[in-house]
Each structure stands twice: as structure tokens, then as C-alpha cells.
PDB file of N, CA and C in Angstrom:
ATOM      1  N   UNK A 233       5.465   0.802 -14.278  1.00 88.00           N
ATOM      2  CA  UNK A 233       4.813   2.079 -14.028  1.00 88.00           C
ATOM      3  C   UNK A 233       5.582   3.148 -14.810  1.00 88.00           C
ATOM      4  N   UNK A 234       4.768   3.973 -15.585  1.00 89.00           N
ATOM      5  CA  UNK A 234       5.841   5.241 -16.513  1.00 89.00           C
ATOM      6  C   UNK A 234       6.433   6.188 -15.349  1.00 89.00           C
ATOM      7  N   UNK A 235       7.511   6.390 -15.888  1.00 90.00           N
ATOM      8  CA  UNK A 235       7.947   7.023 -15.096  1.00 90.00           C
ATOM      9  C   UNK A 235       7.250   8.502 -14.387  1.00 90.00           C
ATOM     10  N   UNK A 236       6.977   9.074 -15.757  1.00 94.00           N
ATOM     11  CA  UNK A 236       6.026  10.127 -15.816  1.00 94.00           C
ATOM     12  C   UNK A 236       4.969  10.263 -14.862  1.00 94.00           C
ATOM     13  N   UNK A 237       4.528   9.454 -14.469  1.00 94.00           N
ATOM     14  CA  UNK A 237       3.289   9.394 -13.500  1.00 94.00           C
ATOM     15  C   UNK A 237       4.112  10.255 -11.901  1.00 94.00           C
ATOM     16  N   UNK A 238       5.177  10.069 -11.555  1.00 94.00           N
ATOM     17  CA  UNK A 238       6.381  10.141 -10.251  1.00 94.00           C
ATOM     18  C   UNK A 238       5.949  11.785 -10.484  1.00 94.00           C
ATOM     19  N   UNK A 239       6.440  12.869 -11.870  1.00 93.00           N
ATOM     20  CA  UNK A 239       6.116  13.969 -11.872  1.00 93.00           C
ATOM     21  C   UNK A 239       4.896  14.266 -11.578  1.00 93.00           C
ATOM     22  N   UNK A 240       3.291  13.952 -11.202  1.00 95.00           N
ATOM     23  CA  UNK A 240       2.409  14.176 -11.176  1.00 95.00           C
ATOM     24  C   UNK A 240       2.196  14.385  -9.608  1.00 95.00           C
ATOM     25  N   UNK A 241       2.544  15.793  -9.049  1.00 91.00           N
ATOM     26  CA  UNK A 241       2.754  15.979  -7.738  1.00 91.00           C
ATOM     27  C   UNK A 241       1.424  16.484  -6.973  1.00 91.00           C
ATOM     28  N   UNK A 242       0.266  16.797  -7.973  1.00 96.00           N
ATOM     29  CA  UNK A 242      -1.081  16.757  -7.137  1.00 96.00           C
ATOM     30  C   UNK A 242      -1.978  15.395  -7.052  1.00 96.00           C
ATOM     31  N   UNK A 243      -1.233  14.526  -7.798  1.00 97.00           N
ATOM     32  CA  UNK A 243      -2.102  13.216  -7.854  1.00 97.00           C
ATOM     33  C   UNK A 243      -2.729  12.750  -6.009  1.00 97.00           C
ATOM     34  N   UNK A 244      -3.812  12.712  -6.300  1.00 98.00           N
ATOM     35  CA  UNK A 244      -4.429  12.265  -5.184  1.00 98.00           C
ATOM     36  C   UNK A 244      -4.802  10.565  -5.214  1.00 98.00           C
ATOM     37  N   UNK A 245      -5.295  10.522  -6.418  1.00 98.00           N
ATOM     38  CA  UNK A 245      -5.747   8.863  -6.680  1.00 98.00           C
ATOM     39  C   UNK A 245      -5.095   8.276  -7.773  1.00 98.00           C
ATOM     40  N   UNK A 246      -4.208   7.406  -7.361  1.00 98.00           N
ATOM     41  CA  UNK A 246      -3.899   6.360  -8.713  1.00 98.00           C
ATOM     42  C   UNK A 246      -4.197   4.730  -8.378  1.00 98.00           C
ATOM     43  N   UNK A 247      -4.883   4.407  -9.457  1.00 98.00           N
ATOM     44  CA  UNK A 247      -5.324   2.655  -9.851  1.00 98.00           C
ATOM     45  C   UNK A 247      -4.309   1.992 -10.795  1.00 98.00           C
ATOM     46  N   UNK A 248      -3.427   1.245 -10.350  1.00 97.00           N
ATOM     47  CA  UNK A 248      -2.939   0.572 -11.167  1.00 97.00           C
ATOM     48  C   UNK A 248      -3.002  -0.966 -10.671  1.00 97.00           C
ATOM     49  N   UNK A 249      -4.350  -1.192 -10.645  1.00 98.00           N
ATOM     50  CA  UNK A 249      -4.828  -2.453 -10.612  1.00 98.00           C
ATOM     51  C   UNK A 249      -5.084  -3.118 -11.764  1.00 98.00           C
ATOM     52  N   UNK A 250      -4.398  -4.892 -11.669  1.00 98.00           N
ATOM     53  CA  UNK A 250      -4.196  -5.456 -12.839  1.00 98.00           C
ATOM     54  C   UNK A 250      -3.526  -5.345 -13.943  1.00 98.00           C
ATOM     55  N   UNK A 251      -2.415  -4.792 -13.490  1.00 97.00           N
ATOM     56  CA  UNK A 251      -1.038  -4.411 -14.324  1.00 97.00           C
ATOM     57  C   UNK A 251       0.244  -5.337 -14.442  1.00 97.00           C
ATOM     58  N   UNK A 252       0.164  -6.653 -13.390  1.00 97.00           N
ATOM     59  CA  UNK A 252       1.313  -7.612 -13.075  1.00 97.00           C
ATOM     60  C   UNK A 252       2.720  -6.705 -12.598  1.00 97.00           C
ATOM     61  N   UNK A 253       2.628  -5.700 -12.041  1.00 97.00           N
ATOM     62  CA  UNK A 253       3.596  -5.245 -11.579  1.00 97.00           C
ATOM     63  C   UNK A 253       4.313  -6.009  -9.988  1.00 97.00           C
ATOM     64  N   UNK A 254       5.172  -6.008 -10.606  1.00 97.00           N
ATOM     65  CA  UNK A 254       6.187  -7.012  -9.477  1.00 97.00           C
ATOM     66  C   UNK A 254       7.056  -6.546  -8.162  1.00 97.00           C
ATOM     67  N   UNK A 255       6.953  -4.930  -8.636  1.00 96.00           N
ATOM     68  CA  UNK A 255       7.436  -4.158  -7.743  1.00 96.00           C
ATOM     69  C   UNK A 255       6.915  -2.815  -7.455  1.00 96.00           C
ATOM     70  N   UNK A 256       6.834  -2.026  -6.346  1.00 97.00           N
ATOM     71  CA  UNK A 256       6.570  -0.738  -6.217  1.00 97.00           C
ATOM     72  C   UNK A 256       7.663   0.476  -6.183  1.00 97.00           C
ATOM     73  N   UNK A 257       7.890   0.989  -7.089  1.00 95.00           N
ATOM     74  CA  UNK A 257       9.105   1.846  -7.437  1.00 95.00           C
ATOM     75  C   UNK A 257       9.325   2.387  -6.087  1.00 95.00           C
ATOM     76  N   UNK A 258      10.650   2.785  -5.725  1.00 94.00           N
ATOM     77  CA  UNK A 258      10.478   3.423  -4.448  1.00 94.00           C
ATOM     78  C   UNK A 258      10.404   4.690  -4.528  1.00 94.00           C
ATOM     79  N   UNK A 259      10.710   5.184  -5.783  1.00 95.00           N
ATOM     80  CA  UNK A 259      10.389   6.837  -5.514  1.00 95.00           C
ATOM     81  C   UNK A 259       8.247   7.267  -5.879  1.00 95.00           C
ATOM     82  N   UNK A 260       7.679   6.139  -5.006  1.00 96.00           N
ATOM     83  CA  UNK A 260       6.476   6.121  -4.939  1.00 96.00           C
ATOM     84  C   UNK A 260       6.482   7.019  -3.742  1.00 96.00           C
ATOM     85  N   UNK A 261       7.249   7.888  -3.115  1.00 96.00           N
ATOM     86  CA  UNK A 261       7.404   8.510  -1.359  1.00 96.00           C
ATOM     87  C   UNK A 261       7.031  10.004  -2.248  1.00 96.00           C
ATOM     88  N   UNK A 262       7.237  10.170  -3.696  1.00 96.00           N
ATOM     89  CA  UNK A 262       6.997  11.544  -4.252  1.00 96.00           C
ATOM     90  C   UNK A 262       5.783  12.151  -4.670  1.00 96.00           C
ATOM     91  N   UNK A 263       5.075  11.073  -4.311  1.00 97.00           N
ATOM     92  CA  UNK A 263       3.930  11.569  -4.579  1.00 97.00           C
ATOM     93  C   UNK A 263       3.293  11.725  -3.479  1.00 97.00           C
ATOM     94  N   UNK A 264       3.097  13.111  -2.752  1.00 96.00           N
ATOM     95  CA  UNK A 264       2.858  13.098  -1.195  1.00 96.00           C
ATOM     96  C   UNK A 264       1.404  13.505  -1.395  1.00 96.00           C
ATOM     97  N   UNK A 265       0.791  13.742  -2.053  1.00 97.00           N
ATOM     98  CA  UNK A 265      -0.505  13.967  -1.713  1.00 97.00           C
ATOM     99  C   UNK A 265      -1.609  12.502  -2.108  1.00 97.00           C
ATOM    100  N   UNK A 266      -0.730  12.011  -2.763  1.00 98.00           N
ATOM    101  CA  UNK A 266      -1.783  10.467  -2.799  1.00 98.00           C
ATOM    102  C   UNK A 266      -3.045  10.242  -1.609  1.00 98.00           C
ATOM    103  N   UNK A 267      -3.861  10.190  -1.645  1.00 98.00           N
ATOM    104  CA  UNK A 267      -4.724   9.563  -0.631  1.00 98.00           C
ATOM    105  C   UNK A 267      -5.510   8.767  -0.723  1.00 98.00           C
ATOM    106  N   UNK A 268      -5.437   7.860  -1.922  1.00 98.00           N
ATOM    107  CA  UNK A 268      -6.008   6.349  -2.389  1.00 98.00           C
ATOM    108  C   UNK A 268      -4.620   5.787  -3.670  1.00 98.00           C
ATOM    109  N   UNK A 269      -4.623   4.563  -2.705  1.00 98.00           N
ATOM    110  CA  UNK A 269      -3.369   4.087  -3.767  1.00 98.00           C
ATOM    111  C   UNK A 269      -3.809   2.468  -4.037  1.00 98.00           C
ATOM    112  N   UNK A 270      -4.282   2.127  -5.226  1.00 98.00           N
ATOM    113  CA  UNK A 270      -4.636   0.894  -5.634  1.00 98.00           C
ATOM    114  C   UNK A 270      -3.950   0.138  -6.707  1.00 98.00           C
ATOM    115  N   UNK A 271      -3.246  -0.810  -5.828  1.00 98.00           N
ATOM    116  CA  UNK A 271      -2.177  -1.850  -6.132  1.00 98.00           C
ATOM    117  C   UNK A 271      -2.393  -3.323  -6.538  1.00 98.00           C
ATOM    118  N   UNK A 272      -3.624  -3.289  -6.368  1.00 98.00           N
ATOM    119  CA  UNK A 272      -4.496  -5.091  -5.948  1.00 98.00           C
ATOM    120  C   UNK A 272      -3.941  -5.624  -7.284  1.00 98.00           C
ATOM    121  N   UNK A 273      -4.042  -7.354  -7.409  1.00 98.00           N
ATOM    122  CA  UNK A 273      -4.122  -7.391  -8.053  1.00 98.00           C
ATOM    123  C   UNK A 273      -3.188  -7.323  -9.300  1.00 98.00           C
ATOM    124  N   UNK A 274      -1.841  -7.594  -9.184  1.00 98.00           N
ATOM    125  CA  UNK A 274      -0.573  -7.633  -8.917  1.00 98.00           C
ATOM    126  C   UNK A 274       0.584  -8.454  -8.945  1.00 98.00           C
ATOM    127  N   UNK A 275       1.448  -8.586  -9.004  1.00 98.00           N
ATOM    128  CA  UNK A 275       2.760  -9.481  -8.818  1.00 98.00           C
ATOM    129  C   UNK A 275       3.410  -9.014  -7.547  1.00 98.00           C
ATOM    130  N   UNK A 276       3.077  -8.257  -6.550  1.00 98.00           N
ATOM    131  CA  UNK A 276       4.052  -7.532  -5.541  1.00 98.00           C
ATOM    132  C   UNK A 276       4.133  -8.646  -4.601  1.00 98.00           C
ATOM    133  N   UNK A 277       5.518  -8.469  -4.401  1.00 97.00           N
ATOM    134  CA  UNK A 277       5.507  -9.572  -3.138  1.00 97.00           C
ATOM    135  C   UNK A 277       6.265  -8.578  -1.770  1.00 97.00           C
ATOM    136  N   UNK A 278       6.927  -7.342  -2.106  1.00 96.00           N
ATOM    137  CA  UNK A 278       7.657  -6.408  -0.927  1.00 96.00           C
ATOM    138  C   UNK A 278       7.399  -5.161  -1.556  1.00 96.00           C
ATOM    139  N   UNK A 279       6.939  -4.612   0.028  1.00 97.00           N
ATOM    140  CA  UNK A 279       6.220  -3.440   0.460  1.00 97.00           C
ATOM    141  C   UNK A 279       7.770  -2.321   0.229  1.00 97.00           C
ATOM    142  N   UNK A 280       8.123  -1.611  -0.058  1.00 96.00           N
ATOM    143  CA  UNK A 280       9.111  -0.372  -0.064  1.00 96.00           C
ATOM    144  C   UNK A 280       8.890   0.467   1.540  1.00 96.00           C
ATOM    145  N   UNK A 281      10.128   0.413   1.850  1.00 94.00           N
ATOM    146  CA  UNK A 281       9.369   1.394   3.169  1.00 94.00           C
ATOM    147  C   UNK A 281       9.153   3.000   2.382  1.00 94.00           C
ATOM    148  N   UNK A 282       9.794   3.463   1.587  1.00 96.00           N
ATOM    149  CA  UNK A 282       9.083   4.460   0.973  1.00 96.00           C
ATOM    150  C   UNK A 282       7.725   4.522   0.948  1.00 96.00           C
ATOM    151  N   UNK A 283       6.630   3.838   0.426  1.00 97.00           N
ATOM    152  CA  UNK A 283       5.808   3.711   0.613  1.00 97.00           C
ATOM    153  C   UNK A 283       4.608   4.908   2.202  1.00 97.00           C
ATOM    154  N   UNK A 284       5.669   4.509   3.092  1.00 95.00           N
ATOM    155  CA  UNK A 284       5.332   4.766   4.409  1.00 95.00           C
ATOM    156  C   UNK A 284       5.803   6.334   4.455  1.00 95.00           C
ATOM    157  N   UNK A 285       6.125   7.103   3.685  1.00 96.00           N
ATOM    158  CA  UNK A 285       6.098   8.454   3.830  1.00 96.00           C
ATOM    159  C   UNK A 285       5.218   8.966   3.113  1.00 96.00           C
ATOM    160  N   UNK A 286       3.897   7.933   2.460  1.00 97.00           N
ATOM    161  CA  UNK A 286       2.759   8.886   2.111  1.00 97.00           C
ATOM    162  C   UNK A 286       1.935   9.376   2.968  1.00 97.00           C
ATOM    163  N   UNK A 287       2.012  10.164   3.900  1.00 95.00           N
ATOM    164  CA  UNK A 287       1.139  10.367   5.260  1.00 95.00           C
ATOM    165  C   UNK A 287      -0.101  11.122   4.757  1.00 95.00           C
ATOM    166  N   UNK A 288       0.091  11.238   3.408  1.00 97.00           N
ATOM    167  CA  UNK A 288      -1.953  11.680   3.053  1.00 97.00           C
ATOM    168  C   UNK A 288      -2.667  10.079   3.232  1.00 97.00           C
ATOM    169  N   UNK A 289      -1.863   9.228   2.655  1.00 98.00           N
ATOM    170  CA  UNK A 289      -2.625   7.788   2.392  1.00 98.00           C
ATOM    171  C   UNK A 289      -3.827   7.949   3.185  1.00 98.00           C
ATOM    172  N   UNK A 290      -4.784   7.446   2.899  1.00 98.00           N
ATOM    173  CA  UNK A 290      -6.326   7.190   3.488  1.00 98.00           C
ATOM    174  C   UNK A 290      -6.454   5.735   3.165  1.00 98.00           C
ATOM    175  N   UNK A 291      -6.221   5.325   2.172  1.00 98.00           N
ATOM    176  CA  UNK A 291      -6.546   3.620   1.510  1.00 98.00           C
ATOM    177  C   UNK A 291      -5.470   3.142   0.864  1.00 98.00           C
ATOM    178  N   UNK A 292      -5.524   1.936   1.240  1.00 98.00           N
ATOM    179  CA  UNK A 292      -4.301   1.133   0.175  1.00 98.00           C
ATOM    180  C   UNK A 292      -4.812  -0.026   0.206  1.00 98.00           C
ATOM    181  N   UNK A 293      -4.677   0.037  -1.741  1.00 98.00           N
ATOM    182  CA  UNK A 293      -5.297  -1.693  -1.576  1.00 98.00           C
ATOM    183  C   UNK A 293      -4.072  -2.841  -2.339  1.00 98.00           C
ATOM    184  N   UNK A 294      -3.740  -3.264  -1.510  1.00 98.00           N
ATOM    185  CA  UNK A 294      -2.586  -4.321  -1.868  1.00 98.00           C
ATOM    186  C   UNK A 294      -3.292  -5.742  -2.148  1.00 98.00           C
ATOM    187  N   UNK A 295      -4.329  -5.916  -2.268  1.00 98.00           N
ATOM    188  CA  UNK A 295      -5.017  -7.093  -1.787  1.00 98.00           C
ATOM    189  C   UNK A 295      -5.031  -7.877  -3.836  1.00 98.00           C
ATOM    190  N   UNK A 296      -4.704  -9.164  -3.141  1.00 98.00           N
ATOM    191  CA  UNK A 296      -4.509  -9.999  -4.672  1.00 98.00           C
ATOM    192  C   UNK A 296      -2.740 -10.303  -5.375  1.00 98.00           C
ATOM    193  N   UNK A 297      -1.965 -10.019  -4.110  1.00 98.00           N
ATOM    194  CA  UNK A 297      -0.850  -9.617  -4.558  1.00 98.00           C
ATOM    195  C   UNK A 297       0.099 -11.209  -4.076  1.00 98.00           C
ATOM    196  N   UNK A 298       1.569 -11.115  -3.769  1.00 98.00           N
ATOM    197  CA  UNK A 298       2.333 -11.824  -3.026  1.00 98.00           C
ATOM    198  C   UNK A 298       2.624 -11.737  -2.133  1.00 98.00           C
ATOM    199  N   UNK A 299       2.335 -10.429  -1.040  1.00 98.00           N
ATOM    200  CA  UNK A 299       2.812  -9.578   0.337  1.00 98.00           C
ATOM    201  C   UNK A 299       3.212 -10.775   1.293  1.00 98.00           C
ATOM    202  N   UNK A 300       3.718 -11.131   1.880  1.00 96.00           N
ATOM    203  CA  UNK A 300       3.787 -11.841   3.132  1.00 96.00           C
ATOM    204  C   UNK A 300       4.034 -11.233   4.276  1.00 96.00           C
ATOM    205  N   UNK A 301       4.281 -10.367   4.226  1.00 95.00           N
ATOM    206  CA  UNK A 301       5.243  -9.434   5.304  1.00 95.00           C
ATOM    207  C   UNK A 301       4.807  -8.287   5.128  1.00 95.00           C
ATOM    208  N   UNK A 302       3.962  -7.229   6.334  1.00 95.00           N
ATOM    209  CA  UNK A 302       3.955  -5.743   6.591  1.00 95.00           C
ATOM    210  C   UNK A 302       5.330  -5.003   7.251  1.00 95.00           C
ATOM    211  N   UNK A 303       5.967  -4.261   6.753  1.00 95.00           N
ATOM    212  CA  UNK A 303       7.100  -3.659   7.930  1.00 95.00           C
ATOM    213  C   UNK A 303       6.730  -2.748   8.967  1.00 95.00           C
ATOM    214  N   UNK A 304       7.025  -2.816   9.916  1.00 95.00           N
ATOM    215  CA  UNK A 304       6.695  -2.252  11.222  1.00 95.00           C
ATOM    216  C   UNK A 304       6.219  -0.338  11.398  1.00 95.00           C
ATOM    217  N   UNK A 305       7.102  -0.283   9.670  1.00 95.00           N
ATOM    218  CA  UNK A 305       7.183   1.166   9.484  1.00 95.00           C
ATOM    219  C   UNK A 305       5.190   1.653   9.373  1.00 95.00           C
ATOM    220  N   UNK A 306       4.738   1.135   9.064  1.00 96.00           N
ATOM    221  CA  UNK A 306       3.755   0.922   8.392  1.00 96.00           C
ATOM    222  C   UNK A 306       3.012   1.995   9.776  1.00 96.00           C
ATOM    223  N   UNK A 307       3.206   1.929  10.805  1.00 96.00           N
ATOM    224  CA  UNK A 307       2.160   2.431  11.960  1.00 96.00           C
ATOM    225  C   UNK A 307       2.450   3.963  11.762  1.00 96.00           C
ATOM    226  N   UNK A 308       3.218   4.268  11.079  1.00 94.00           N
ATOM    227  CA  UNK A 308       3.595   5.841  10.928  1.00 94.00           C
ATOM    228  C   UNK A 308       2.688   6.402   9.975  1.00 94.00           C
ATOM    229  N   UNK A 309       1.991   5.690   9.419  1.00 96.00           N
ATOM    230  CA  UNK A 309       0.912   5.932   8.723  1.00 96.00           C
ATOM    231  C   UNK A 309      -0.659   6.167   8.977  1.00 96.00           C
ATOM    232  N   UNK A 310      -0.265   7.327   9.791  1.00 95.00           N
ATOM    233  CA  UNK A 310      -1.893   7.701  10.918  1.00 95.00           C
ATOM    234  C   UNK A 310      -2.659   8.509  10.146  1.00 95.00           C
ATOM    235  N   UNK A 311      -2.797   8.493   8.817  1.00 97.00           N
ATOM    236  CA  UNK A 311      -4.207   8.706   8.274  1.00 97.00           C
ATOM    237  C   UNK A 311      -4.818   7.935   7.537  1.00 97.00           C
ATOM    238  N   UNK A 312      -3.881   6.242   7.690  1.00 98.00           N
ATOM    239  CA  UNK A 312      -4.866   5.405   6.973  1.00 98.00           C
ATOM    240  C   UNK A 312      -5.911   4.827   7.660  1.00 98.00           C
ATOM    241  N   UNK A 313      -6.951   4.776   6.772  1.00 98.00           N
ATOM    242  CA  UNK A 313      -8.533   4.193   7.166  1.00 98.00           C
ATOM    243  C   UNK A 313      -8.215   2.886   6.701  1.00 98.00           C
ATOM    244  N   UNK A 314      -7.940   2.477   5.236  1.00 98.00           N
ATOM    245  CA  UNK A 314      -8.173   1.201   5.192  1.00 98.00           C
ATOM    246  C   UNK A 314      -7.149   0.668   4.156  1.00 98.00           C
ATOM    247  N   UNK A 315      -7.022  -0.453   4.685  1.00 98.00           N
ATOM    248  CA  UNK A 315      -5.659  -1.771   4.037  1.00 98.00           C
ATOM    249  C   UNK A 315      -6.370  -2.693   3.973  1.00 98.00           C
ATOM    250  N   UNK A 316      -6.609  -3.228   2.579  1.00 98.00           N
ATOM    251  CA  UNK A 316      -7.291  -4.283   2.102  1.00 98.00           C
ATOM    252  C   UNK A 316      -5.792  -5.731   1.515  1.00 98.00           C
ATOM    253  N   UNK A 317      -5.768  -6.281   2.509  1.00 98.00           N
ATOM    254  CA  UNK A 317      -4.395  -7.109   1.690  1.00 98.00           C
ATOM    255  C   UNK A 317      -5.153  -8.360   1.877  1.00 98.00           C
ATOM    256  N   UNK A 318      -6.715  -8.412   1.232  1.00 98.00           N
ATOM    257  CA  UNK A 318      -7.317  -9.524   0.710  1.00 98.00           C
ATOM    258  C   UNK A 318      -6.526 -10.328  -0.194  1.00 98.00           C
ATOM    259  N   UNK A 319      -6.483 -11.890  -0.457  1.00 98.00           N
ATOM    260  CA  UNK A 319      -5.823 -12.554  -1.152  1.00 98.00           C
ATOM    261  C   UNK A 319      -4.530 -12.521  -0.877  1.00 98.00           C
ATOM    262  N   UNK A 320      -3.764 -12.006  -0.022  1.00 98.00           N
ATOM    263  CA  UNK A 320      -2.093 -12.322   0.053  1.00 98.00           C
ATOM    264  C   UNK A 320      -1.966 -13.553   1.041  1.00 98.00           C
ATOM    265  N   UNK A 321      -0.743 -13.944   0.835  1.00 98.00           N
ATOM    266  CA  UNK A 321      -0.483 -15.063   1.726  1.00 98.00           C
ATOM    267  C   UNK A 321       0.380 -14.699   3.274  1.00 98.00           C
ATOM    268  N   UNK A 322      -0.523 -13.874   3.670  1.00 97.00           N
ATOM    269  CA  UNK A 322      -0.079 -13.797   4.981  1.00 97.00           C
ATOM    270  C   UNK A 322      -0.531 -14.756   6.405  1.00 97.00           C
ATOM    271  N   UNK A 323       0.250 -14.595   7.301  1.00 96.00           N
ATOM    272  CA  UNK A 323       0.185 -15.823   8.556  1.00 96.00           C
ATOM    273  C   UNK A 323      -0.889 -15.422   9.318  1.00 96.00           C
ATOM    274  N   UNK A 324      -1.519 -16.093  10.407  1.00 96.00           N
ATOM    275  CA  UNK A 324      -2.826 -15.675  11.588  1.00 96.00           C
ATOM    276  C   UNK A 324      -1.472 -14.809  12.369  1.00 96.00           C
ATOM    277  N   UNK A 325      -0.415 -15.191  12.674  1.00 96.00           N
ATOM    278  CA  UNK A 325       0.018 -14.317  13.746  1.00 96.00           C
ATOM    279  C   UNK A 325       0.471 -12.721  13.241  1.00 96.00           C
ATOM    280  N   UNK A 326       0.760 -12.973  11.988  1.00 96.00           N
ATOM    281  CA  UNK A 326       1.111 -11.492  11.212  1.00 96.00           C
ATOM    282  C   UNK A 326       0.121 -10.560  10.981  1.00 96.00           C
ATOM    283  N   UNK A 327      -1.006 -11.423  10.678  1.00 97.00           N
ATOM    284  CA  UNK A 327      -1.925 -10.324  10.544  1.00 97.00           C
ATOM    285  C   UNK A 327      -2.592  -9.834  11.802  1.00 97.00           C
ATOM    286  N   UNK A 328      -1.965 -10.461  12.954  1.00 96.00           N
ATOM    287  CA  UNK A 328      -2.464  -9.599  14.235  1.00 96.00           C
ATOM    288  C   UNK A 328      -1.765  -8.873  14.682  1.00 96.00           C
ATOM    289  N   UNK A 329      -0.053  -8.703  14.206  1.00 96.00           N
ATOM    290  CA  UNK A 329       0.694  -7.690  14.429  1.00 96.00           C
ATOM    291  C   UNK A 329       0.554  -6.222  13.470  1.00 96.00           C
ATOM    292  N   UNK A 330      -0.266  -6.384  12.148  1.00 97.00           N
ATOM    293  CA  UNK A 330      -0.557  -5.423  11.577  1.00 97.00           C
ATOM    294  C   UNK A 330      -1.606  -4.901  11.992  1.00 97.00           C
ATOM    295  N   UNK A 331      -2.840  -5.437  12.520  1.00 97.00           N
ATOM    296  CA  UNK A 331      -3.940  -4.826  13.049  1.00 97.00           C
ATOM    297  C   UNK A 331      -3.405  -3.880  14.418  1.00 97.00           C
ATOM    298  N   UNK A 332      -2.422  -4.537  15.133  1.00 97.00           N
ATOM    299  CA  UNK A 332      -1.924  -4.009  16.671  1.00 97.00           C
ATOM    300  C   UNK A 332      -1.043  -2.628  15.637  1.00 97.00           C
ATOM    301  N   UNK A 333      -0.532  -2.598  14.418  1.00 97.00           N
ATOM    302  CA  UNK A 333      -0.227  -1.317  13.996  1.00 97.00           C
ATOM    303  C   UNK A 333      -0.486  -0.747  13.848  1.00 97.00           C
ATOM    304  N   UNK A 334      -1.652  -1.056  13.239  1.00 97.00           N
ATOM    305  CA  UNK A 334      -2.611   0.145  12.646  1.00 97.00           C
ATOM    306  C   UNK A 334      -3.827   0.360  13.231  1.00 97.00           C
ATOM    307  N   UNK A 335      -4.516   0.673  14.652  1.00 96.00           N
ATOM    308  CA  UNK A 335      -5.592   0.490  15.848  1.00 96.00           C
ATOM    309  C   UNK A 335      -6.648   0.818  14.724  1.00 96.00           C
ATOM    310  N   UNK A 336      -6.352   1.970  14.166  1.00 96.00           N
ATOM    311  CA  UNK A 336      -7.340   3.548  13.902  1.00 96.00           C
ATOM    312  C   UNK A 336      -7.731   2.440  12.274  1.00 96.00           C
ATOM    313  N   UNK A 337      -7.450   1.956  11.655  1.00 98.00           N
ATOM    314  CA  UNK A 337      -7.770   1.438  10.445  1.00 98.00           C
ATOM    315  C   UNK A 337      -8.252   0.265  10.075  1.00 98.00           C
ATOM    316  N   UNK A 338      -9.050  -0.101   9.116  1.00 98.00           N
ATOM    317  CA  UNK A 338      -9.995  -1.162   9.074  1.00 98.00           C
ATOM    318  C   UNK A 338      -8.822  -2.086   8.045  1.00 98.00           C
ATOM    319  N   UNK A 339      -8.477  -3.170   8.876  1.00 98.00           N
ATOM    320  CA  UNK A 339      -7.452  -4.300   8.058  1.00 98.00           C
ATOM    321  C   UNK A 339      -8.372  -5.012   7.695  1.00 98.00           C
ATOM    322  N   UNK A 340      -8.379  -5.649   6.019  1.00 98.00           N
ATOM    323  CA  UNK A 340      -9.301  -6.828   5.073  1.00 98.00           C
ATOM    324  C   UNK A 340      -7.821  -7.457   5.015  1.00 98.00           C
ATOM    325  N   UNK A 341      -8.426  -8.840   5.538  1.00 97.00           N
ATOM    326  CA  UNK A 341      -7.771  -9.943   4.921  1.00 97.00           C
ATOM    327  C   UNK A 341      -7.877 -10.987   4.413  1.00 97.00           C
TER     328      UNK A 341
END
């Protein structure tokens, strides 16, 4: 990801789907007005808890990636509508602890 993109402090929507990115920079927490963040599609296998201080988030699509694991931080995130982590290799019991995180949001898996 250029770095340059981190300065872009009104960004509301970024797609960087189908990029093989392997990681999510953690100073991804600077871009606070994000409110669609599309990740699908991917090399990611760990979530940054940075991540979890985008409290505009509305959507995140992680789906197509390596995720195995949501962190707990994740419920602090009460304006997301929807988490698409279609295609990851997550467990039946994990993905019922992320749904019990997130009540208010529509989980794809």
C-alpha cells in the first residue's frame, strides 16, 4: 500500500481489492473517516487491532483472504453494518463468537 494513501485524511472509501497484500499497515487507525474499507481478495492472514479505531467503518470486506481469527476488539466497532469474511478459513465455533460481537451487523461467511 503507498504510503501516501495514510495522508489522505478525508478518504471515506478505499478498494484495494486484488492487490496480494499480506498485511494491513497498522497506521490504517489514520484514516478516521473511512466508512467502506475493501480488502477481499488478498494475502491477509492478521487483522491489526488498529484497524478497530476506525469507528466511521460501515463495511469491511476481508472476504477471500487468510483471516482465521477475529480479535475481540472488533465489537468496539458500533457502526459497522457489514463484514463479509467470505472465503477465509475460519471455524463454526469462531464464527459464532464474531456474530455474538457484532449483534447490530450482517456477518458473510
Amino acid at each position: 500500500i503507498p504510503p501516501s494513501i495514510f495522508s489522505c485524511q478525508q478518504l471515506v472509501f478505499l478498494d484495494l481489492r486484488f492487490n496480494n497484500i499480506p498485511i494491513i499497515p497498522t497506521n490504517i487507525n489514520t484514516l478516521k473517516n473511512l466508512v467502506n474499507l475493501a480488502l477481499g481478495d488478498n494475502a491477509i492472514s492478521e487483522i491489526p487491532e488498529q484497524i478497530f479505531q476506525l469507528v466511521n467503518l460501515k463495511e469491511l470486506d476481508l472476504s477471500k483472504n487468510n483471516v482465521t481469527k477475529i480479535p475481540e476488539a472488533i465489537s468496539g466497532m458500533k457502526n459497522l453494518k457489514l463484514l463479509n469474511l467470505k472465503g477465509n478459513p475460519i471455524d463454526k465455533a469462531d464464527r459464532k463468537v464474531i456474530q455474538a460481537l457484532l449483534p447490530d451487523a450482517e456477518v458473510i461467511f
